[in-house]
Coordinates of C-alpha atoms in Angstrom, one line a residue:
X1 CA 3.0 -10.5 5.9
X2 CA 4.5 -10.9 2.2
X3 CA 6.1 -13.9 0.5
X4 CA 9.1 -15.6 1.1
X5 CA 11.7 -14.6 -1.3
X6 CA 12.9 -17.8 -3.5
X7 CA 16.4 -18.9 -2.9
X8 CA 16.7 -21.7 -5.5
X9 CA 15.9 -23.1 -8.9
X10 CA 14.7 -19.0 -10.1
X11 CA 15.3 -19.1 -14.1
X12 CA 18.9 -16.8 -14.4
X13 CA 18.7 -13.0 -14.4
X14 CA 19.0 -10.9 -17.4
X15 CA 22.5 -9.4 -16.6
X16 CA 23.5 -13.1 -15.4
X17 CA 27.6 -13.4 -16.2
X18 CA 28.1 -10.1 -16.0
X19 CA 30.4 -8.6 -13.5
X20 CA 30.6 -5.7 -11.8
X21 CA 33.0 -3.8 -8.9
X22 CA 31.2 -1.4 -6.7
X23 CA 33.2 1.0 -5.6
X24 CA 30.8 3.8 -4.2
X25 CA 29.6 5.2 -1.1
X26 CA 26.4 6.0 0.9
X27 CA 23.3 5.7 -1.9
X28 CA 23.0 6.3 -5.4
X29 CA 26.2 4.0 -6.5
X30 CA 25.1 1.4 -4.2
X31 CA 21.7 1.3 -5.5
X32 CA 22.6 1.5 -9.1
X33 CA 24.5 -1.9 -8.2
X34 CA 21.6 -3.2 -5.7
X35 CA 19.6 -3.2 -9.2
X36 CA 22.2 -5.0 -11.8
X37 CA 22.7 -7.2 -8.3
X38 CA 19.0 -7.8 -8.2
X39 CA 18.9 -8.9 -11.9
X40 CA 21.9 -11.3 -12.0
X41 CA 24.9 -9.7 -12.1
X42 CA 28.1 -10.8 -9.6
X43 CA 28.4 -7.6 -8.0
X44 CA 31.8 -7.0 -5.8
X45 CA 31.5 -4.3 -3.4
X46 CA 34.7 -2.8 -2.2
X47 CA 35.1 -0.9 0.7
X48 CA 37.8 1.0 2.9
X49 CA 39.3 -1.9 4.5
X50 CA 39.3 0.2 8.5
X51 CA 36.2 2.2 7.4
X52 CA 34.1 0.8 5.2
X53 CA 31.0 2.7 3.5
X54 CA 29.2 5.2 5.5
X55 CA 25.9 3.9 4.5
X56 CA 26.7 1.0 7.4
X57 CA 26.1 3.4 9.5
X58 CA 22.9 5.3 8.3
X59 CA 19.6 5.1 9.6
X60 CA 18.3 2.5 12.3
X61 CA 20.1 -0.7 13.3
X62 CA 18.6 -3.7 15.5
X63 CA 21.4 -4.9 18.1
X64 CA 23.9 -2.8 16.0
X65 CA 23.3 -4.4 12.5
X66 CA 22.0 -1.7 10.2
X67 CA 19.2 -2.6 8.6
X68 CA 19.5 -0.3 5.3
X69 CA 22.7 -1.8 4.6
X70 CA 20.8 -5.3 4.4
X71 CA 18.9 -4.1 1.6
X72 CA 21.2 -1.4 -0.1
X73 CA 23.9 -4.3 -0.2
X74 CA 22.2 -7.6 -1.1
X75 CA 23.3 -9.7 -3.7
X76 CA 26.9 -8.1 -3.3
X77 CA 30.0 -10.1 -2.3
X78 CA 32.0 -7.8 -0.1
X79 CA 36.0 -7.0 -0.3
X80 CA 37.9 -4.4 2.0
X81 CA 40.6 -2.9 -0.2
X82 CA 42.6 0.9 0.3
X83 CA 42.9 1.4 -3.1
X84 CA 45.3 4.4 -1.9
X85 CA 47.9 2.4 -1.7
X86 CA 50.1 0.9 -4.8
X87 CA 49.1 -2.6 -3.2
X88 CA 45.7 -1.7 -3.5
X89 CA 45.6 0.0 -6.9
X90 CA 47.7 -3.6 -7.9
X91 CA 44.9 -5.7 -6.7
X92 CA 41.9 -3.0 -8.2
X93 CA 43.4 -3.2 -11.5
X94 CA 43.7 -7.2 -12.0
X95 CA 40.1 -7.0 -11.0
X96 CA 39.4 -4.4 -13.1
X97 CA 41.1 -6.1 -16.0
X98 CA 38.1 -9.4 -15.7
X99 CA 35.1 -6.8 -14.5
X100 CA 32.2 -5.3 -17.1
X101 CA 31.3 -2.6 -15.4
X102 CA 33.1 0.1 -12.3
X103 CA 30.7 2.6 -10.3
X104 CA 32.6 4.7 -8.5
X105 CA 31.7 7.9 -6.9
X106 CA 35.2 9.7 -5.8
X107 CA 35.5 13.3 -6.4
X108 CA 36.9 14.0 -9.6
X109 CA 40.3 13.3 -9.8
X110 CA 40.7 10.4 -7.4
X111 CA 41.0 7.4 -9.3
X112 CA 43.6 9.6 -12.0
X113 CA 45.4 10.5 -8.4
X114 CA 45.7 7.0 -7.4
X115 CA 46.7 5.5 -11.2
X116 CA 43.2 4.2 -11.8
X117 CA 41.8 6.4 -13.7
X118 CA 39.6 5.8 -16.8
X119 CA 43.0 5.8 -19.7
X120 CA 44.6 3.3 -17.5
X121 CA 41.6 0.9 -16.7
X122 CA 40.6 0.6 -20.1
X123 CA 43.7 0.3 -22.0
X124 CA 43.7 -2.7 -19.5
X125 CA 39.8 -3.5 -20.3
X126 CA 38.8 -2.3 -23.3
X127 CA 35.1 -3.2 -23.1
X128 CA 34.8 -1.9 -19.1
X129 CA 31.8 0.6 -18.8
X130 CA 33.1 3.1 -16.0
X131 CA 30.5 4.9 -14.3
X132 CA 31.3 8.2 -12.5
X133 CA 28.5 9.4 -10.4
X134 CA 29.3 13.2 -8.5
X135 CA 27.3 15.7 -6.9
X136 CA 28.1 17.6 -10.3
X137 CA 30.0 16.1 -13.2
X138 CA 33.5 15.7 -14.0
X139 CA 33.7 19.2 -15.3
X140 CA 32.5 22.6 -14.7
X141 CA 32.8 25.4 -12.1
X142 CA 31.4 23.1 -9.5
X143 CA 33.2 19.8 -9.8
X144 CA 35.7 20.0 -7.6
X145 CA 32.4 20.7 -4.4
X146 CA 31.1 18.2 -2.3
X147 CA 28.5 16.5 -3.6
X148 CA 25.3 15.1 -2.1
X149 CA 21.7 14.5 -2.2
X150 CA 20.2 17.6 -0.3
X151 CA 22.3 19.9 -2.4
X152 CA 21.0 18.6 -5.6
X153 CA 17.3 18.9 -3.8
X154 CA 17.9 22.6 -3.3
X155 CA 19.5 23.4 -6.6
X156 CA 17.4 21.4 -8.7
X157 CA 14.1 23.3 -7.9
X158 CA 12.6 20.6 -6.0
X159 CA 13.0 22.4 -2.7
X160 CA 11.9 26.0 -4.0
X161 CA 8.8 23.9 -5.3
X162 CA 8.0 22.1 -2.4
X163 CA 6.1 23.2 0.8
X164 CA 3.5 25.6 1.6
X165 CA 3.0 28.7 0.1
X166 CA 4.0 30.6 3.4
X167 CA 6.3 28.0 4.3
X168 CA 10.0 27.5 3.9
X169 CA 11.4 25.2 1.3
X170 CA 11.2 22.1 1.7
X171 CA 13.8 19.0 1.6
X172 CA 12.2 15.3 1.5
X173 CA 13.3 13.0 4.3
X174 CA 14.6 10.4 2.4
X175 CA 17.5 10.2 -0.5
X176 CA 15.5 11.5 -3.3
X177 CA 18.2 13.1 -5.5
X178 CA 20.3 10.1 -4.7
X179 CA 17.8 7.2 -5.4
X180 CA 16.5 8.8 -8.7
X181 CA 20.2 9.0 -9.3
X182 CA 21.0 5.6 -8.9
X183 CA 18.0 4.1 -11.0
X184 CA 19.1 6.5 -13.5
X185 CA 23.1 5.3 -13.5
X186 CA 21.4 1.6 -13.9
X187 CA 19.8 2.4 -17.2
X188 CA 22.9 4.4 -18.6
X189 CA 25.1 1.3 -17.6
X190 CA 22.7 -1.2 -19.7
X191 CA 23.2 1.8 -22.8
X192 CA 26.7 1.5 -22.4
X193 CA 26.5 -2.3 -22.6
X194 CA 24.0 -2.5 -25.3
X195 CA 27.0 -0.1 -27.0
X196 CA 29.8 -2.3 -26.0
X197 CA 27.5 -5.1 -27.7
X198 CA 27.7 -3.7 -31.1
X199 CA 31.3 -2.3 -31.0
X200 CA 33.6 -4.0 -28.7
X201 CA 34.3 -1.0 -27.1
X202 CA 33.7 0.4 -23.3
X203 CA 33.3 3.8 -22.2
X204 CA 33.1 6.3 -19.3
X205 CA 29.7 7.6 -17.8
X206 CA 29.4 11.2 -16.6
X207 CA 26.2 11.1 -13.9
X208 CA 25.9 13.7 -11.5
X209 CA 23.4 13.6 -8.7
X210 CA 21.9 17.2 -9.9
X211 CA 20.8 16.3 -13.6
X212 CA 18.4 13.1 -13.0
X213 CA 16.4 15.4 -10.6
X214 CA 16.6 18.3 -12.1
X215 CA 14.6 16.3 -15.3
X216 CA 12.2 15.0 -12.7
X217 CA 11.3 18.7 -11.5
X218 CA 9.8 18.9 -14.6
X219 CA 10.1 22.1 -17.6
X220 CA 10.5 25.0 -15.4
X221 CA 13.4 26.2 -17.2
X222 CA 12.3 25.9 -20.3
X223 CA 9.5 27.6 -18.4
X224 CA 11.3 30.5 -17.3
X225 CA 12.9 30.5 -21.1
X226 CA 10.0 31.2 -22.9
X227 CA 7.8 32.8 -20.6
X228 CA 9.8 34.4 -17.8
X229 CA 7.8 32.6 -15.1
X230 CA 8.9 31.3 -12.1
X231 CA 7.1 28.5 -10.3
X232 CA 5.9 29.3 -6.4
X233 CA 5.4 26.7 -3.6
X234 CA 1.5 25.5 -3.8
X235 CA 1.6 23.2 -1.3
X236 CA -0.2 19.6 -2.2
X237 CA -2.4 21.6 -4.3
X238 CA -0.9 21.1 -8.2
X239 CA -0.6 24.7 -10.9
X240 CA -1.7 21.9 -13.5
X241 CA -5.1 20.9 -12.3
X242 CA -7.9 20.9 -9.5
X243 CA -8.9 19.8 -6.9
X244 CA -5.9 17.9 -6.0
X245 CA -4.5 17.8 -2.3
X246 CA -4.4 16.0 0.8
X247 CA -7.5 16.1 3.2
X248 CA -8.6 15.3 6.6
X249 CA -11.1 12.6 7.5
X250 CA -14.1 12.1 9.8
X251 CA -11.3 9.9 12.1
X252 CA -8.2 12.0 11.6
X253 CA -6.9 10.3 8.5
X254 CA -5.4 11.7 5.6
X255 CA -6.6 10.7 1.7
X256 CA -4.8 12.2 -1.0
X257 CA -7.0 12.9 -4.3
X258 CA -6.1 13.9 -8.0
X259 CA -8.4 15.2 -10.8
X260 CA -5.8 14.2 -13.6
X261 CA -7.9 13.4 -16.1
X262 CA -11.1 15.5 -16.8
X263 CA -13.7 12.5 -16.3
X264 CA -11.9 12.0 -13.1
X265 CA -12.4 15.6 -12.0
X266 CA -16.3 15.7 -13.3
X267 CA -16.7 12.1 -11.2
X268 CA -14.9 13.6 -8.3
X269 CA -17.1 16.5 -8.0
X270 CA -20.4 14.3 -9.0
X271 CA -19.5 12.4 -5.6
X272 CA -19.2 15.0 -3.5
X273 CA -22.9 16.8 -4.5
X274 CA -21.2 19.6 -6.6
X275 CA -22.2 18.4 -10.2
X276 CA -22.9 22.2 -11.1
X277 CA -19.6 23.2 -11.3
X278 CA -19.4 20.5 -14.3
X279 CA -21.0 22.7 -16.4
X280 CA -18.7 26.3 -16.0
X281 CA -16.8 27.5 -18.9
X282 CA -14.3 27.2 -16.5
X283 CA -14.6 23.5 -15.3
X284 CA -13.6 22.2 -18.6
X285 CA -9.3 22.0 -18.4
X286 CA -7.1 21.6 -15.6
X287 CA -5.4 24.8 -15.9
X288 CA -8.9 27.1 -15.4
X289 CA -10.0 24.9 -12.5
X290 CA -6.7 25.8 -10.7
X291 CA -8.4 29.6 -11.3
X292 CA -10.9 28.0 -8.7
X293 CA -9.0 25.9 -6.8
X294 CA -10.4 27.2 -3.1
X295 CA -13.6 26.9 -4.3
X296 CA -13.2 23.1 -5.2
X297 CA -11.2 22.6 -2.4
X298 CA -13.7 23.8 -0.1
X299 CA -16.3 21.0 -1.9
X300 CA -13.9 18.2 -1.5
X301 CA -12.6 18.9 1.7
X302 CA -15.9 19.0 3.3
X303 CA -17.3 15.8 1.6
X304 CA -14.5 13.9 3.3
X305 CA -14.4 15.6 6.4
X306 CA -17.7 14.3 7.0
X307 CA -16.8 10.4 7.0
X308 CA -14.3 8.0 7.7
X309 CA -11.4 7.2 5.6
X310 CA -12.8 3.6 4.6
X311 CA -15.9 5.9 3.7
X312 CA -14.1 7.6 1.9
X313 CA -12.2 5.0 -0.5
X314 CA -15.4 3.0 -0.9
X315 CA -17.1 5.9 -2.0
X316 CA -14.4 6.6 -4.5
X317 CA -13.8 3.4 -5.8
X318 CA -17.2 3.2 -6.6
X319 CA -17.4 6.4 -8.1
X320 CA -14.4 5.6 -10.6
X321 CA -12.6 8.4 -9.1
X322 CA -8.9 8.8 -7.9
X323 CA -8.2 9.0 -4.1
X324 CA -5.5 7.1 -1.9
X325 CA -5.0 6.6 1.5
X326 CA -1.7 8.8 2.8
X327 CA 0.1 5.6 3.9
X328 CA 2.8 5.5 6.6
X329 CA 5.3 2.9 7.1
X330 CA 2.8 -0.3 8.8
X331 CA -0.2 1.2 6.2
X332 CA 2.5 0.0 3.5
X333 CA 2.9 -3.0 5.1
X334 CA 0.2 -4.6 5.8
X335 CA -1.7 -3.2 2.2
X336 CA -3.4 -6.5 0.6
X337 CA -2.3 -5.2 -2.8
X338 CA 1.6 -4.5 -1.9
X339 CA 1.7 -8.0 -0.4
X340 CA -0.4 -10.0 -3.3
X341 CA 1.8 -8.6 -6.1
X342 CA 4.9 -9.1 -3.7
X343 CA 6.2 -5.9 -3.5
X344 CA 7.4 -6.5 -0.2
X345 CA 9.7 -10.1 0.4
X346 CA 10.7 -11.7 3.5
X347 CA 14.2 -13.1 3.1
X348 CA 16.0 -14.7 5.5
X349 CA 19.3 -12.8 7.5
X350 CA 21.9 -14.4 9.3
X351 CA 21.6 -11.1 12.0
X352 CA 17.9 -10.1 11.6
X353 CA 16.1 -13.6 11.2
X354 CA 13.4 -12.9 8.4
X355 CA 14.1 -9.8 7.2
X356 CA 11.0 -7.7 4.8
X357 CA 13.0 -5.9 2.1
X358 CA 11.7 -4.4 -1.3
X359 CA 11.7 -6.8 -3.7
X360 CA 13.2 -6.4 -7.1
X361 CA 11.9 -3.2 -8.6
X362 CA 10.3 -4.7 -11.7
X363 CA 8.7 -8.1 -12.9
X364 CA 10.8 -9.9 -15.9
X365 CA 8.4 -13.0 -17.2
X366 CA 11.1 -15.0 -18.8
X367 CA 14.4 -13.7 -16.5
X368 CA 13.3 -12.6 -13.3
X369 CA 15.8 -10.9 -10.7
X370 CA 15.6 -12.1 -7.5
X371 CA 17.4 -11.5 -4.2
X372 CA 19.7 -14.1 -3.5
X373 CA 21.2 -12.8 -0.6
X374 CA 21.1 -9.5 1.9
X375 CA 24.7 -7.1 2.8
X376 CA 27.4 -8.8 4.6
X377 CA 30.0 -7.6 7.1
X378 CA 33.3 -5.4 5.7
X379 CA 35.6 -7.9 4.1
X380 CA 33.1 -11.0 4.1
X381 CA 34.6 -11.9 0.9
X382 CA 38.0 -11.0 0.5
X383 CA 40.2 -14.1 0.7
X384 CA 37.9 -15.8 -2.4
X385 CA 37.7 -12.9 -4.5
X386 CA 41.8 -12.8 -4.6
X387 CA 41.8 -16.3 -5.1
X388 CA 39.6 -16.4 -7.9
X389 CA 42.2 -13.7 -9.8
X390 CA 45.2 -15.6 -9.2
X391 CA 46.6 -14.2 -5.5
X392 CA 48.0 -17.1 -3.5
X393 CA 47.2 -17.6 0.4
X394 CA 50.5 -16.2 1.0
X395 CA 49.5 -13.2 -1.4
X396 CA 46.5 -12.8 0.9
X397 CA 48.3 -13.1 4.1
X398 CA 51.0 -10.4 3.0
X399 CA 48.1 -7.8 1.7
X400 CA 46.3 -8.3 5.0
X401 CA 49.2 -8.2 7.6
X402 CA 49.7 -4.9 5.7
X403 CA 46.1 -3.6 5.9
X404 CA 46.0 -3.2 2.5
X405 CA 42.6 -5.5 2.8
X406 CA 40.6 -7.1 5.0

């Protein structure tokens, strides 16, 4: 398997005394704050004190511990808190008033409806960096809709884009809008910081879940702007350059292969006993192979059909050319180059034992995150977070018998 995840004497992250309240639900607040979490920084999450987030209950769970929230959590300390209530809002605001940074994902209007919105938290904080992350901005036609990860798929262009040519559109299976979201709100809150560095003052982020993805999509406005072209579904093949797809091998494997670079694609076709396409006109730029793509498709394809996907690799590798295995989950995990650069840690979990999580999305020489801890149970925390901004035991007791936390 993968290393063990260190626990002790790891030099101090990068965003090491800062501190930060998570306020957001299901994915791309959460993992914003997994990341500054992951890199040093005291992350609070706070959830409905009866409810909790949603994301504890999303995807699988061993003997009814969910092991998403493990991951999406870690490195948080974990308060219940209605913030509905004036109790609540009391409590938000004192915490508020010693906090960095807020990521909160409430439709528009929420925090302004419950006294916590972003004139009231900084005239008590005027250096907190408030993030805002909706399905579409705090303004605009569509602010006021629900907001979430498959809508911003299908309106970004990624699910008009995706899929067969004869097929439907097609959505991923996995929180893409969300997760690019959330690595995006992560670099806007360091800008904000890096702001707050040289003037003193904090600000308010405006991130919705549409924009980050619609940039990943790619130009196809600009596109349809100065052309009046509309991109069509393709399929794995790519309108930039061929061959590149998926193909079968010998033992009913998959290898995915791209022709990127135009060495790459004379290499690829060297390989495969085709070296006379090399010389067309045609052959020489990615977007007049596409012009032949069934024809080099037909090369490739064939070449691998014939042999095994270690064949297949080898023969690449050798080549110099670019091919990859299509992995599935226990391909990921037991890959020799995923566990030697420790992409994959084991930690240790007070429910799951030894727990393999990604680790830390990026290597820091002199300030390396690390994962200190994984998600704890709704409340975990409470009592010493009040403490530690001035609430009494008896505080506590009141704010609980009340349900304002847990």
């Amino acid at each position: 398997m993968s290393e063990q995840a260190p626990s002790t004497g790891t030099p101090a992250g990068p965003l090491d005394g800062l501190k930060v309240l998570d306020v957001s639900t299901i994915l791309a607040g959460p993992l914003c704050c997994q990341m500054l979490g992951d890199f040093g920084a005291e992350v609070i999450k706070i959830e409905h004190p009866t409810m909790g987030d949603s994301m504890r209950g999303h995807g699988e769970s061993k003997d009814g511990v969910s092991i998403w929230w493990k991951e999406i959590s870690r490195n948080k300390r974990t308060l219940g808190l209605s913030l509905s209530t004036p109790e609540g809002a009391e409590v938000f605001k004192r915490l508020a008033a010693t906090a960095d940074v807020v990521v909160e994902n409430f439709r528009p209007g929420t925090l302004e409806r419950w006294g916590l919105g972003p004139d009231v938290l900084s005239e008590l904080n005027p250096g907190l960096v408030l993030v805002r992350l909706t399905g579409f901005g705090q303004t605009g036609p569509y602010k006021d809709r629900p907001g979430f990860g498959t809508l911003a798929e299908a309106m970004s262009g990624f699910a008009h884009l995706t899929g067969p040519a004869d097929g439907p559109p097609t959505l991923p299976a996995f929180g893409l809008a969300d997760s690019i979201c959330g690595i995006a709100a992560s670099s806007a809150v360091l800008m904000a910081l890096r702001h707050r560095d040289r003037t003193g003052e904090g600000q308010t982020v405006d991130l919705s879940i549409l924009e980050p993805i619609m940039i990943a999509v790619g130009p196809s406005p600009t596109v349809y702007q100065q052309l009046g072209e509309i991109g069509q579904r393709h399929g794995n093949q790519s309108t930039n350059n061929a061959p590149r797809n998926t193909y079968l091998t010998k033992d009913g494997k998959w290898v995915a292969v791209s022709t990127s670079a135009q060495r790459i694609a004379e290499r690829v076709m060297e390989l495969v006993g085709h070296p006379e396409v090399i010389a067309e006109p045609w052959f020489a730029a990615g977007n007049t192979r596409v012009e032949h793509v069934e024809e080099l498709d037909s090369y490739v394809g064939s070449w691998i059909a014939d042999r095994s996907r270690e064949d297949v690799l080898a023969a690449f590798s050798a080549a110099g050319a670019a091919v990859a295995a299509v992995y599935d989950a226990r391909d990921v995990v037991e890959d020799p180059h995923i566990r030697e650069t420790q992409m994959l840690l084991e930690v240790e979990d007070p429910d799951l034992g030894q727990v393999l999580q990604h680790n830390v999305m990026f290597r820091l020489s002199r300030s390396p995150g690390q994962i200190r801890f994984t998600g704890r149970s709704l409340g975990q925390d409470t009592a010493e977070i009040l403490q530690e901004i001035g609430y009494t035991d008896e505080d506590i007791l009141t704010l609980k018998e009340s349900e304002v936390i847990k």
